Tab-separated table of C-alpha atoms in Angstrom:
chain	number	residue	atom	x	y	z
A	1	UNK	CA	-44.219	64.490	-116.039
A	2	UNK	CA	-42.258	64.619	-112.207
A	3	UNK	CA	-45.628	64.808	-110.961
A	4	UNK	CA	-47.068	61.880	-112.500
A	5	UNK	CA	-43.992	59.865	-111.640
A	6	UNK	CA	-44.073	60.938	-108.188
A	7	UNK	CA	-47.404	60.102	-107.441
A	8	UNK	CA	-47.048	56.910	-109.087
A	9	UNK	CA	-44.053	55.594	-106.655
A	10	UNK	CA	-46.153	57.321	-103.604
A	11	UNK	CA	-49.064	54.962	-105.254
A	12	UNK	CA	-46.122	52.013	-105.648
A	13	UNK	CA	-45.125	52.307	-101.968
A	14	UNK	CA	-48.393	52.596	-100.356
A	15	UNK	CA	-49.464	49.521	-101.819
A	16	UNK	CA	-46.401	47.505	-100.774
A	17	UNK	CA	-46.867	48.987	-97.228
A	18	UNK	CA	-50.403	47.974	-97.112
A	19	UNK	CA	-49.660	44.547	-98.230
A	20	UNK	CA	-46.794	43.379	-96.204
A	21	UNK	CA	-49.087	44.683	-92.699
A	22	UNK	CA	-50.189	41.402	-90.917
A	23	UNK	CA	-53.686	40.736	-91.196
A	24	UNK	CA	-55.729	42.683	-88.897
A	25	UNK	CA	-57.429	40.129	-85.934
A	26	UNK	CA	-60.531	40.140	-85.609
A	27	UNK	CA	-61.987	41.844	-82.779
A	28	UNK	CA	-64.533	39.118	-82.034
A	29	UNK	CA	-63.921	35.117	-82.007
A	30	UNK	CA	-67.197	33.037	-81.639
A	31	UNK	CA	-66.822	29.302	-80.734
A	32	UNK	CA	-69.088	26.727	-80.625
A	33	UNK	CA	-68.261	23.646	-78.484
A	34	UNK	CA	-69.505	19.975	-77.440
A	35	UNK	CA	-68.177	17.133	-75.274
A	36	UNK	CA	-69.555	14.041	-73.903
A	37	UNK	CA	-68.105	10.794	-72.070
A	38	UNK	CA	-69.775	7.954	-72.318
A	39	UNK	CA	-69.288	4.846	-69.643
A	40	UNK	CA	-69.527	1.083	-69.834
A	41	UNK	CA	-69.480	-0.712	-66.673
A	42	UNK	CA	-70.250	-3.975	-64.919
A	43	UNK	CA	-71.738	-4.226	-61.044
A	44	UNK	CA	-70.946	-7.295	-59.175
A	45	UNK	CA	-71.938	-8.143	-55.647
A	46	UNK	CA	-73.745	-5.025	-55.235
A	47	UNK	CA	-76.600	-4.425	-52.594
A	48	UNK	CA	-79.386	-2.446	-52.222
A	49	UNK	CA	-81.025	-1.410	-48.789
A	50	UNK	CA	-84.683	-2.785	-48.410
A	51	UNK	CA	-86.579	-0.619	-45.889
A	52	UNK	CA	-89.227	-3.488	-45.414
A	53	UNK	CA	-86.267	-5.794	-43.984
A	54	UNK	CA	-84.542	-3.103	-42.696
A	55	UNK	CA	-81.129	-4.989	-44.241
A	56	UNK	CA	-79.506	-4.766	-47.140
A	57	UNK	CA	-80.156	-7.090	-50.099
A	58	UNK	CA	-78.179	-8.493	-53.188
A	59	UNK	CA	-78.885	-7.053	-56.523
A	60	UNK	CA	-78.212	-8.913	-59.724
A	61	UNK	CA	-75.171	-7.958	-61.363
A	62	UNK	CA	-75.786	-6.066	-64.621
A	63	UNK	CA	-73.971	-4.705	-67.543
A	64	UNK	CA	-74.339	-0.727	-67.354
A	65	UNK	CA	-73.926	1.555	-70.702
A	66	UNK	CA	-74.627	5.213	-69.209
A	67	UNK	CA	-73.918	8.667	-71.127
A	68	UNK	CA	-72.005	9.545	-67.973
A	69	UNK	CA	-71.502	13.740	-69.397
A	70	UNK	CA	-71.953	16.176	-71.731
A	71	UNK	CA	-71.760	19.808	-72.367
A	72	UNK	CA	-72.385	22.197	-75.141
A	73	UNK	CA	-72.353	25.431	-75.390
A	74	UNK	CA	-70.394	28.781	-76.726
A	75	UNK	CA	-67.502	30.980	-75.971
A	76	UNK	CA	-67.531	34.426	-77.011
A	77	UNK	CA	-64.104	36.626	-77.188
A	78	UNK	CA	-64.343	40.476	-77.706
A	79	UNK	CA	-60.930	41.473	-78.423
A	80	UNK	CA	-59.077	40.624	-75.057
A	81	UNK	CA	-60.859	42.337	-72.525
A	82	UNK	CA	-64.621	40.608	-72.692
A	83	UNK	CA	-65.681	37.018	-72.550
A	84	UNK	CA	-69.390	35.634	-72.207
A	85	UNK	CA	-70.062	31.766	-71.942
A	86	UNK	CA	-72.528	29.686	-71.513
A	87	UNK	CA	-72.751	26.138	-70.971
A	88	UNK	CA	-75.694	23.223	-70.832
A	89	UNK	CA	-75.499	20.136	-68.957
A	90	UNK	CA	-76.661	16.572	-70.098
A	91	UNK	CA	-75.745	14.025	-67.348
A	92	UNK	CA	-75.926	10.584	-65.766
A	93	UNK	CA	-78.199	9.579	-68.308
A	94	UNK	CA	-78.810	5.999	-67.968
A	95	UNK	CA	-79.618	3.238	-65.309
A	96	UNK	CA	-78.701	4.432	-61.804
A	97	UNK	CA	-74.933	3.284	-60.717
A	98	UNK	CA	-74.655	1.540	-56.965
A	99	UNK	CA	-78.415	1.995	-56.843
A	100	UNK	CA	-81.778	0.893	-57.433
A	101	UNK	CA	-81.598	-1.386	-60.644
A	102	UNK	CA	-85.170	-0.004	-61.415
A	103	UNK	CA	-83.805	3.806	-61.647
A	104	UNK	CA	-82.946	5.361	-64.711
A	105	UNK	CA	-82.582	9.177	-64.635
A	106	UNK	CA	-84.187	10.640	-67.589
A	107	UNK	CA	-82.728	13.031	-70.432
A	108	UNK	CA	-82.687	16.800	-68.717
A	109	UNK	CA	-80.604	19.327	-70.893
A	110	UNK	CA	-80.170	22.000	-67.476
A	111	UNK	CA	-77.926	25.072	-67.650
A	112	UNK	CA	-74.627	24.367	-66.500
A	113	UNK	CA	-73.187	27.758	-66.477
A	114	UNK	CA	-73.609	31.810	-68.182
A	115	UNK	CA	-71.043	34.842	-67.252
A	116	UNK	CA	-69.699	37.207	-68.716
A	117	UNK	CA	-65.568	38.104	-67.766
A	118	UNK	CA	-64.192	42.175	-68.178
A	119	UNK	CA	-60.671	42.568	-68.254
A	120	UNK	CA	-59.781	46.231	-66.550
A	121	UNK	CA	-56.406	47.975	-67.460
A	122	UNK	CA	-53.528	46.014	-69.087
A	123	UNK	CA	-52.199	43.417	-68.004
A	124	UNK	CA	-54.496	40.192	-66.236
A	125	UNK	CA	-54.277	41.439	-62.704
A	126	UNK	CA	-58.147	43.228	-62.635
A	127	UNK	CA	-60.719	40.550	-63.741
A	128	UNK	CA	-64.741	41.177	-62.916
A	129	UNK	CA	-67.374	37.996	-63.205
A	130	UNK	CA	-70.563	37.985	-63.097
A	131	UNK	CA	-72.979	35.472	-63.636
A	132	UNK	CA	-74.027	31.697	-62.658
A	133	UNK	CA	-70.516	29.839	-62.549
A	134	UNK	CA	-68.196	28.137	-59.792
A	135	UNK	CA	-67.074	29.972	-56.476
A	136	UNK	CA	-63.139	29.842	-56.842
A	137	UNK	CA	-62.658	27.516	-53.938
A	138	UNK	CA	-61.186	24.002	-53.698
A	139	UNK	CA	-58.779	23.190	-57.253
A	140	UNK	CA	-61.125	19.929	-57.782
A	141	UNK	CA	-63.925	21.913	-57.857
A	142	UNK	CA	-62.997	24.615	-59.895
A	143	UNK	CA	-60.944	21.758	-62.406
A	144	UNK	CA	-63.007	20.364	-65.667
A	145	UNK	CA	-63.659	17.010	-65.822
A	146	UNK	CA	-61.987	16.610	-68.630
A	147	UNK	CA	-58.774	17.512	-67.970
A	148	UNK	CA	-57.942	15.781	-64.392
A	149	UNK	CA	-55.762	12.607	-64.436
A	150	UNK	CA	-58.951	10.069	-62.915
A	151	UNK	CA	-61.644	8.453	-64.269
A	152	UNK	CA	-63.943	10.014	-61.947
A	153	UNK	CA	-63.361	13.427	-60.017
A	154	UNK	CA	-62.402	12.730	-56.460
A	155	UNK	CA	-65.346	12.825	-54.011
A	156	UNK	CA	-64.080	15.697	-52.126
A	157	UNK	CA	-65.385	18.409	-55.001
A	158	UNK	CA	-68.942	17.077	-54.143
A	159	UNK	CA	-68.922	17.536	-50.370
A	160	UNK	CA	-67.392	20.988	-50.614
A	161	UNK	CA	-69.681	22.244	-53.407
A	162	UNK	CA	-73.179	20.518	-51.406
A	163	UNK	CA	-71.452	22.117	-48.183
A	164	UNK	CA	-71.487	25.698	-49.314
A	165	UNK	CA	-73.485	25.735	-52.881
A	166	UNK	CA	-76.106	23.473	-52.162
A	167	UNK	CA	-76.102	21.398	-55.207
A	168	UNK	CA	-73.376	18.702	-56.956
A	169	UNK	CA	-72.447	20.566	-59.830
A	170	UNK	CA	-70.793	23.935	-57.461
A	171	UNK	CA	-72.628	26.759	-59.527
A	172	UNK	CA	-73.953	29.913	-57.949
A	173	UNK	CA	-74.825	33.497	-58.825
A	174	UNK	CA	-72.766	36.191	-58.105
A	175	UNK	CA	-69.737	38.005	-58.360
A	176	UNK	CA	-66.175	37.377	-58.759
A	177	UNK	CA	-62.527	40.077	-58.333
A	178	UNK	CA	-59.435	38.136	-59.548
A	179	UNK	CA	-56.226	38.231	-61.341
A	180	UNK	CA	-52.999	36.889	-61.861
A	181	UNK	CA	-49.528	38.418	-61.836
A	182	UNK	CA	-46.137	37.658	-61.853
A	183	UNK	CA	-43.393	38.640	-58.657
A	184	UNK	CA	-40.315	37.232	-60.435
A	185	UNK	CA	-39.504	35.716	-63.529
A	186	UNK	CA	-39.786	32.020	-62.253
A	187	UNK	CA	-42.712	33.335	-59.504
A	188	UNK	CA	-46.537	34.091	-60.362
A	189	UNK	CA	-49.217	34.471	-58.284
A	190	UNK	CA	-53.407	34.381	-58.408
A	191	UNK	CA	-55.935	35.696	-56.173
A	192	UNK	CA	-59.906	35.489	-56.554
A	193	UNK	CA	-62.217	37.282	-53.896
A	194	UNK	CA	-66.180	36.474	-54.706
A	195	UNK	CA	-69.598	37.229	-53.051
A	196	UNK	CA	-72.460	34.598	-54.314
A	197	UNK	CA	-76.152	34.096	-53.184
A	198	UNK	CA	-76.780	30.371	-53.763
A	199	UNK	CA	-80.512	30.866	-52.847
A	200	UNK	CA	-81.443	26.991	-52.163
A	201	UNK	CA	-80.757	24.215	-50.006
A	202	UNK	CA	-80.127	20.405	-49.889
A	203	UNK	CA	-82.094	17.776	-48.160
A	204	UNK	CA	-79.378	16.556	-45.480
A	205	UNK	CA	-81.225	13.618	-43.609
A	206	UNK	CA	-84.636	15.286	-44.370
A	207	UNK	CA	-84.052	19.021	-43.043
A	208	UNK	CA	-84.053	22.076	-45.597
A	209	UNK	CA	-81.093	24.007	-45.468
A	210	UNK	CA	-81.522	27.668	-46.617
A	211	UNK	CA	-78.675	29.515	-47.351
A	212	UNK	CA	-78.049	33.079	-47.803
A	213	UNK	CA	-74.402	34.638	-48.468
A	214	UNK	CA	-71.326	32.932	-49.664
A	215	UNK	CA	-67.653	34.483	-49.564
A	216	UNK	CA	-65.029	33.088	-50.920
A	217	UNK	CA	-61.061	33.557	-51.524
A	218	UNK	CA	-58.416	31.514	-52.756
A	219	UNK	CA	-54.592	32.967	-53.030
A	220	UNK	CA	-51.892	30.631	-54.978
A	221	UNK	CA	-47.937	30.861	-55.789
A	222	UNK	CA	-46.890	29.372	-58.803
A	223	UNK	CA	-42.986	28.093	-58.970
A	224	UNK	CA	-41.457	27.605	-62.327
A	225	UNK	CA	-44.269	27.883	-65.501
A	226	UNK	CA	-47.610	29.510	-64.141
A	227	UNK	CA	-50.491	27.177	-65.015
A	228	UNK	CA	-51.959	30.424	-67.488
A	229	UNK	CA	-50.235	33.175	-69.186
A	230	UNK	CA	-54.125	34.570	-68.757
A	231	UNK	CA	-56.861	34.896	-65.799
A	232	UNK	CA	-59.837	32.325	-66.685
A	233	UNK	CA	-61.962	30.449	-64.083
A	234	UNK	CA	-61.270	27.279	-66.219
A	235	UNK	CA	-57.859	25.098	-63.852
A	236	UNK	CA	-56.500	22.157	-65.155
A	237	UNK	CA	-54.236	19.289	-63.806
A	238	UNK	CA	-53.121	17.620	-66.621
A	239	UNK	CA	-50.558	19.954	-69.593
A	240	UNK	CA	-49.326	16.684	-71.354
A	241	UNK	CA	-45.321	18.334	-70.895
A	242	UNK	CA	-46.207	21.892	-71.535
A	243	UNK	CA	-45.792	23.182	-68.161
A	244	UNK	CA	-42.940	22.450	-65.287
A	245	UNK	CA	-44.186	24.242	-62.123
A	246	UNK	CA	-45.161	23.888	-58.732
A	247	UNK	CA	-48.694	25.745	-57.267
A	248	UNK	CA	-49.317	25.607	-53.895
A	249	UNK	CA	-53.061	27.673	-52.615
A	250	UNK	CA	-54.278	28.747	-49.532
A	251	UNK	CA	-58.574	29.609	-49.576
A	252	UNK	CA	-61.599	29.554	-47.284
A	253	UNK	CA	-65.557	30.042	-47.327
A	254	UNK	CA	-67.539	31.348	-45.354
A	255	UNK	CA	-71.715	31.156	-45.518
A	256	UNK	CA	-74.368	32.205	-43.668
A	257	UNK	CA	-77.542	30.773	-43.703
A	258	UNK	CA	-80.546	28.573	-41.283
A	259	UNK	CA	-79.787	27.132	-39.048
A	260	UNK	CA	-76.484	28.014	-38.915
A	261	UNK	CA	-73.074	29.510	-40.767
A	262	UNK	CA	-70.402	26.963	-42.270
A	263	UNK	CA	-66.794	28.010	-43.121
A	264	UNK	CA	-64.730	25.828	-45.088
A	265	UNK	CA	-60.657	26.369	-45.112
A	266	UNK	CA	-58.312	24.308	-46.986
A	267	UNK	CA	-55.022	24.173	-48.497
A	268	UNK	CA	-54.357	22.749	-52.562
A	269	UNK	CA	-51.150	22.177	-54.993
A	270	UNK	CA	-50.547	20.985	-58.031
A	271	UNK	CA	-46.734	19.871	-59.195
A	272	UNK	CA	-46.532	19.387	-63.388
A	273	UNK	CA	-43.037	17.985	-64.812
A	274	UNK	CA	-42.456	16.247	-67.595
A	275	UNK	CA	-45.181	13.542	-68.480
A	276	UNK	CA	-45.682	13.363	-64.752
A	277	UNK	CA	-48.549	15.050	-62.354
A	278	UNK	CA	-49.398	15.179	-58.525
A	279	UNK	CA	-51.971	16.863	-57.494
A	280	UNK	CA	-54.286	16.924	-53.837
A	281	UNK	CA	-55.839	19.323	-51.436
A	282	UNK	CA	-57.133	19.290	-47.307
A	283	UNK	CA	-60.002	21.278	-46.712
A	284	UNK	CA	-61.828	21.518	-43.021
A	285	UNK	CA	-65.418	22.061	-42.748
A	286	UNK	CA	-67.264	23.635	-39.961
A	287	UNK	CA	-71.123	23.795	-39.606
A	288	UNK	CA	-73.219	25.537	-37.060
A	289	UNK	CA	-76.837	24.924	-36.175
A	290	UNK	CA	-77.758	22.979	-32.970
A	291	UNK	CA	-74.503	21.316	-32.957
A	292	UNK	CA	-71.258	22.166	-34.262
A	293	UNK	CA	-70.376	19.809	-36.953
A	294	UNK	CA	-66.621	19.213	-38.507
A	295	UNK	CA	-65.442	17.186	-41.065
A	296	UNK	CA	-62.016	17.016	-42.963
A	297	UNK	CA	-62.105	15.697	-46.598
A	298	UNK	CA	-59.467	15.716	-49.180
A	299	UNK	CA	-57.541	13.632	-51.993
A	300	UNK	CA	-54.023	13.295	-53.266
A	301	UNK	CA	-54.241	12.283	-57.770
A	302	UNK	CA	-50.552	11.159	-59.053
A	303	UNK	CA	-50.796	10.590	-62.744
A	304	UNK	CA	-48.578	10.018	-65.847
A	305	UNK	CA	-48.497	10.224	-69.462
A	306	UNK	CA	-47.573	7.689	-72.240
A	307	UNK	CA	-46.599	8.373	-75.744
A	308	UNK	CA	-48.519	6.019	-78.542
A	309	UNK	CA	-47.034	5.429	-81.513
């Protein structure tokens, strides 16, 4: 009779102990996503350049409805140590903007992006990419769309990414070392070191440009709240009063190709506090071939929230 009552309040306490355990996570989270921004605008005194006349013209002005972006895709999570996306691309769908009235680009689904992300040791501060996905270089390139302050994203994220990808949307394959860590408790810091072979060109005033290898780095201090308490290649600009911090980067490019290398170096920040945001980078741009060529681009973005309601 002990025996049976013993066993029944082992029984009696094992149960309790099992129920009150949280449930167990699940070791992998699927999600599948989709955004799009649609635009309606109105040109007015536009004009067009008519190689015939060798002037420009005026156009008629026009009332515009274009599918300006979209992206779907999915995220895969494998506990905290593996990610894999992939993205597709559906954009500027619609008639041509401060163009040809007779242009309308047609409906192209293209792949945006594919990696996969391995997380080494604890911590974030050993991060390995591989894929098709954005050289870490320049914060408005490496920034979604959808999270920066502007209608538009600021011109200088398509003159870096043609400058040392090749192509407007900044993808490449290759490889990508980063991390973030923390030096105090109000001081964190990122680095990202990657090696990419963009393997086409641009047509730049009807010569081919061929490149070959890109290296990148980009090494930021974050002051106050660090933009992530994990490493992603996904930035934003805008936390809507989650985050009070200062970032300030240093990063450069180099790539060699025909006719000649180009190195890029710049300099980015960010500043979040409050319902306010500032935000801007420098970058210099050097290109070698028959001539050396330098340009300096940049942007400064100051933006602010308002509550609704």
């Amino acid at each position: 009779m002990t025996q049976k009552i013993v066993w029944i309040l082992i029984a009696f306490l094992a149960s309790n102990l099992l129920l009150s355990q949280e449930p167990v996570e699940k070791p992998l989270k699927t999600k599948v996503f989709g955004l799009f921004q649609s635009w309606a605008l109105y040109e007015h005194g536009q004009e067009a350049w008519n190689d015939k006349s060798s002037s420009y013209e005026p156009m008629d002005d026009r009332l515009i409805f274009l599918l300006r972006r979209s992206r779907a895709g999915i995220d895969v999570h494998y506990h905290n140590w593996a990610t894999f996306k992939t993205v597709f691309e559906l954009d500027q769908v619609g008639p041509a903007i401060l163009g040809d009235h007779e242009k309308v680009k047609p409906a192209d689904v293209n792949l945006l992006e594919s990696f996969i992300k391995l997380r080494f040791g604890r911590g974030n501060l050993i991060n390995l990419t591989t894929g098709y996905f954005r050289p870490q270089i320049s914060r408005e390139s490496i920034t979604s769309a959808w999270t920066v302050n502007s209608m538009e994203k600021s011109a200088t994220q398509t003159m870096i990414r043609k400058f040392l990808t090749g192509n407007p949307f900044g993808r490449a394959p290759g490889v990508n070392l980063g991390g973030r860590g923390q030096l105090d408790s109000y001081l964190h810091f990122r680095y990202d070191l990657g090696i990419f072979t963009p393997g086409h060109g641009y047509e730049n005033n009807n010569d081919r440009w061929n490149s070959g290898i890109l290296v990148s780095g980009r090494f930021s201090l974050e002051l106050g709240d660090p933009e992530n308490n994990i490493y992603g290649l996904g930035h934003k600009i805008n936390y809507f009063g989650s985050r009070s911090g200062l970032s300030v980067a240093a990063q450069g490019a180099i790539l060699t190709g025909d006719p000649g290398d180009r190195y890029a170096f710049g300099v980015d920040m960010l500043a979040n506090s409050g319902s306010w945001q500032l935000d801007g980078e420098l970058f210099y741009l050097i290109g070698y071939g028959d001539e050396v060529a330098t340009n300096t681009t940049g942007h400064i973005r100051f933006g602010r929230n308002f509550e609704l309601g």
